[in-house]
Each structure stands twice: as structure tokens, then as C-alpha cells.
CSV table of C-alpha atoms in Angstrom, one decimal:
chain,number,residue,atom,x,y,z
A,1,MET,CA,-44.5,19.2,35.1
A,2,ASP,CA,-43.6,22.7,36.4
A,3,TYR,CA,-41.0,23.4,38.0
A,4,LYS,CA,-40.6,26.4,40.6
A,5,THR,CA,-37.4,29.3,39.7
A,6,LYS,CA,-36.7,32.6,40.7
A,7,PRO,CA,-39.7,34.9,40.6
A,8,THR,CA,-40.1,37.4,37.9
A,9,SER,CA,-42.9,39.5,36.2
A,10,ARG,CA,-45.1,40.2,33.1
A,11,LYS,CA,-43.5,43.8,33.0
A,12,ILE,CA,-40.0,42.6,32.7
A,13,LEU,CA,-40.9,39.8,30.7
A,14,ARG,CA,-42.4,42.5,28.4
A,15,ASN,CA,-38.8,43.9,28.4
A,16,ASN,CA,-36.9,40.7,27.3
A,17,ALA,CA,-39.3,39.8,24.6
A,18,LYS,CA,-38.0,42.8,23.0
A,19,ILE,CA,-34.3,41.8,23.3
A,20,PHE,CA,-35.1,37.9,22.5
A,21,ARG,CA,-36.8,39.3,19.4
A,22,GLN,CA,-33.8,41.3,18.3
A,23,LEU,CA,-31.6,38.3,19.1
A,24,PHE,CA,-32.9,36.5,15.8
A,25,GLY,CA,-33.2,39.2,13.7
A,26,PHE,CA,-36.9,40.6,14.2
A,27,ASN,CA,-37.6,44.0,15.2
A,28,GLU,CA,-40.4,45.4,18.0
A,29,THR,CA,-43.2,45.4,15.7
A,30,GLU,CA,-43.1,43.1,12.3
A,31,PRO,CA,-44.2,39.5,12.9
A,32,PHE,CA,-42.1,36.9,14.6
A,33,ASP,CA,-41.7,33.5,12.9
A,34,PRO,CA,-40.6,30.5,15.2
A,35,LEU,CA,-39.5,28.4,12.4
A,36,ILE,CA,-37.0,31.1,11.5
A,37,ALA,CA,-35.9,31.6,15.1
A,38,LEU,CA,-35.4,27.5,15.2
A,39,GLU,CA,-33.5,27.5,12.4
A,40,LYS,CA,-31.0,30.4,14.4
A,41,LEU,CA,-31.2,28.8,17.6
A,42,SER,CA,-27.6,27.4,17.3
A,43,ASP,CA,-25.8,30.7,16.2
A,44,VAL,CA,-27.9,32.3,18.6
A,45,PHE,CA,-27.3,30.3,21.7
A,46,THR,CA,-24.1,28.0,21.5
A,47,GLY,CA,-24.7,23.9,22.2
A,48,CYS,CA,-28.5,24.4,21.4
A,49,THR,CA,-30.2,22.3,18.8
A,50,TYR,CA,-33.4,21.0,18.0
A,51,GLN,CA,-35.2,18.0,16.3
A,52,ILE,CA,-38.1,17.1,14.6
A,53,ILE,CA,-39.1,13.9,15.8
A,54,ASP,CA,-41.9,11.0,14.0
A,55,ASP,CA,-45.1,11.5,16.6
A,56,ASP,CA,-44.8,7.3,17.5
A,57,GLU,CA,-41.2,8.0,18.4
A,58,PHE,CA,-42.2,11.0,20.2
A,59,ASP,CA,-45.0,9.5,22.4
A,60,ARG,CA,-42.2,6.7,23.4
A,61,ASN,CA,-40.1,9.6,24.9
A,62,ALA,CA,-43.1,12.0,26.4
A,63,SER,CA,-46.7,12.1,27.5
A,64,LYS,CA,-48.9,12.1,24.5
A,65,ASN,CA,-50.4,15.5,25.5
A,66,GLU,CA,-46.9,16.7,25.1
A,67,MET,CA,-46.3,19.0,21.9
A,68,SER,CA,-42.2,19.7,22.3
A,69,PHE,CA,-39.6,19.6,25.5
A,70,CYS,CA,-36.8,21.3,26.2
A,71,VAL,CA,-33.5,19.3,28.0
A,72,GLN,CA,-30.5,20.4,28.6
A,73,ASN,CA,-27.4,19.1,26.8
A,74,TYR,CA,-25.5,16.7,29.0
A,75,GLU,CA,-22.5,16.2,26.0
A,76,CYS,CA,-22.1,20.0,26.3
A,77,GLU,CA,-23.5,23.4,27.2
A,78,GLY,CA,-26.8,24.4,25.9
A,79,TYR,CA,-30.5,23.1,25.5
A,80,SER,CA,-31.7,20.6,23.0
A,81,ILE,CA,-35.4,21.2,22.0
A,82,TYR,CA,-38.2,18.3,20.7
A,83,ILE,CA,-40.7,18.9,18.3
A,84,ARG,CA,-43.8,16.3,17.3
A,85,GLU,CA,-43.2,16.3,13.7
A,86,SER,CA,-47.3,16.9,13.2
A,87,VAL,CA,-46.9,20.3,15.4
A,88,TYR,CA,-44.0,21.0,13.2
A,89,THR,CA,-45.4,20.4,10.0
A,90,ALA,CA,-48.9,21.9,10.7
A,91,ALA,CA,-46.7,25.3,11.7
A,92,TYR,CA,-45.0,25.4,8.6
A,93,ARG,CA,-47.4,24.0,6.3
A,94,TYR,CA,-50.6,25.7,7.3
A,95,LYS,CA,-49.0,28.2,10.0
A,96,ASP,CA,-50.9,27.2,12.7
A,97,GLY,CA,-51.0,29.9,15.4
A,98,ALA,CA,-51.3,27.2,18.6
A,99,LYS,CA,-48.1,25.0,16.6
A,100,LEU,CA,-46.4,27.9,16.0
A,101,GLY,CA,-46.7,29.3,19.7
A,102,PHE,CA,-45.8,25.7,21.1
A,103,ILE,CA,-42.3,26.4,19.2
A,104,CYS,CA,-41.9,29.9,20.6
A,105,HIS,CA,-42.8,28.7,23.9
A,106,GLU,CA,-39.4,26.3,24.1
A,107,LEU,CA,-37.1,28.8,22.3
A,108,CYS,CA,-38.2,30.9,25.4
A,109,HIS,CA,-37.2,28.3,27.8
A,110,VAL,CA,-33.7,28.5,26.4
A,111,TYR,CA,-33.8,32.0,26.6
A,112,LEU,CA,-34.8,31.8,30.2
A,113,LEU,CA,-32.6,29.2,31.3
A,114,SER,CA,-29.6,31.0,29.6
A,115,LEU,CA,-30.6,34.2,32.1
A,116,GLY,CA,-30.8,32.1,34.8
A,117,PHE,CA,-34.4,31.2,35.3
A,118,SER,CA,-33.3,27.4,36.3
A,119,PRO,CA,-35.5,25.3,38.4
A,120,LEU,CA,-34.7,26.1,42.2
A,121,SER,CA,-34.0,22.0,42.9
A,122,SER,CA,-34.8,19.0,40.9
A,123,GLN,CA,-38.8,18.8,42.4
A,124,GLY,CA,-41.2,19.0,40.0
A,125,TYR,CA,-45.1,19.7,40.4
A,126,PRO,CA,-48.4,19.8,38.9
A,127,GLU,CA,-49.0,23.0,36.4
A,128,ASN,CA,-50.8,25.7,38.3
A,129,VAL,CA,-49.0,24.7,42.3
A,130,ILE,CA,-46.3,26.8,42.0
A,131,PRO,CA,-47.3,31.2,42.3
A,132,ALA,CA,-46.9,32.3,38.4
A,133,TYR,CA,-44.0,34.7,38.2
A,134,CYS,CA,-42.3,31.8,40.1
A,135,SER,CA,-43.2,29.4,38.1
A,136,MET,CA,-40.8,28.2,34.7
A,137,GLU,CA,-43.8,26.9,32.3
A,138,TRP,CA,-45.6,30.6,33.1
A,139,GLN,CA,-42.3,32.5,32.5
A,140,ALA,CA,-42.0,30.8,29.1
A,141,LYS,CA,-45.8,31.4,28.5
A,142,ALA,CA,-46.0,34.8,29.2
A,143,LEU,CA,-42.6,35.5,27.1
A,144,SER,CA,-44.1,33.6,24.1
A,145,GLY,CA,-47.2,35.7,24.0
A,146,GLU,CA,-45.1,38.7,25.0
A,147,VAL,CA,-42.6,37.6,21.7
A,148,MET,CA,-45.6,36.7,19.5
A,149,LEU,CA,-47.6,39.7,20.3
A,150,PRO,CA,-45.8,42.5,21.0
A,151,TYR,CA,-47.4,44.6,23.3
A,152,GLU,CA,-46.8,48.4,21.8
A,153,ALA,CA,-48.0,46.9,18.3
A,154,THR,CA,-51.5,45.1,19.4
A,155,ILE,CA,-52.6,48.0,21.3
A,156,GLY,CA,-56.0,48.9,19.9
A,157,MET,CA,-56.0,45.9,17.9
A,158,THR,CA,-58.9,43.4,18.0
A,159,ALA,CA,-58.4,38.8,18.8
A,160,GLU,CA,-59.1,38.7,14.9
A,161,GLU,CA,-56.5,41.5,13.5
A,162,MET,CA,-54.2,40.1,16.2
A,163,ILE,CA,-54.5,36.3,14.7
A,164,ASN,CA,-54.2,37.6,11.2
A,165,GLU,CA,-51.2,39.8,11.6
A,166,TYR,CA,-49.3,37.8,14.0
A,167,GLN,CA,-50.4,34.7,12.9
A,168,VAL,CA,-51.6,33.4,16.8
A,169,SER,CA,-54.1,31.2,18.1
A,170,ARG,CA,-57.3,32.7,19.4
A,171,GLY,CA,-55.8,31.6,23.6
A,172,PHE,CA,-52.6,33.8,22.9
A,173,ALA,CA,-54.5,36.4,20.9
A,174,ASP,CA,-57.5,36.4,24.0
A,175,THR,CA,-55.0,36.8,27.1
A,176,ARG,CA,-53.4,39.8,25.2
A,177,LEU,CA,-56.8,41.2,25.4
A,178,ARG,CA,-56.8,40.6,29.1
A,179,LEU,CA,-54.2,42.3,29.5
A,180,GLU,CA,-54.9,45.8,28.1
């Protein structure tokens, strides 16, 4: 499910990626590790937490194809990220680029929400219905791509070089190459 939010552009998100990386202690060129950032989440964003949920329990609370999700904490200010255990395990043990990307995506939701990119209404839409620049999902995907693959540092790199250097999925690398 996607929600409409205030518009932004990839250029603005690219600039925000630099700030996002700094918040979690990463410079502009080094590989970004979402697992390290996850551990720092509550220090960077007050009231924000995360939980790793057993896959069976996760399936009872989310759709079967969901890997992770972010919701507002109503007890306190902030947000909670919930991550399927198999996703966290693959990210931790195998540095699986796709799984690291899912975690980064949720961290980006927290960041964007903190900047005021919240839903404009409670009405949700199927993906690809809202124009990308107003889509909460597109914005989080685009920002996570910019965070995981810093634009200036990856100019001229091949997809394989990006995958090896930055531990990202093929999809992240291919999308980055289309932006040149």
C-alpha cells in the first residue's frame, strides 16, 4: 500500500542522502551498513525502535510478500520498524544486498517522516497509482538507493563493481546505472 505525500525530486533526495549518512556516522563515499544504522536508530531518532519478528508471527501481522514495515508509535513520538527474521538473518549472515536494501528502505521512511513527508490522507493506494514524486514508497526507495550507492562515488562504476563494493542488489545497481 502506498500513500500520497508532499512532492520531492531525486535531486533533493540525493542531497538528503548525504545528511542521512552523516546522521548515522557514515561519510559520503564509504559503504552504508543498514544493520549498524539500525542499532543507532533510537539514538538518531528519539522514540524510534525496531523489532525482528519470527516469520510466522510476521505473516500474521503483514502480507506474505512484505519483508519489513514501519508504523507510527502511538505511545510515544517516533516510529517502529518491524523486520521479518529471515530478512534480518540474510542481511546479517550473508550481507544479502536485497535484504540490506529492505532495511535501509524502512530507515529512510523514518527519516522522511521526520522531515514531514507524512501521508496527506489516510487513504492508501495500490503501488504505481500515485505519481512517483508524491509517493511515499517511491521516495523511500529512491532515498535508500541514494544512501546505499552514493552518486558521486559510483560515477563510472559497473553494476558488478557497485554490488561488490557497496553490497547492494542487482536491482539497486541497475537503477543507479540508469540515472547516469
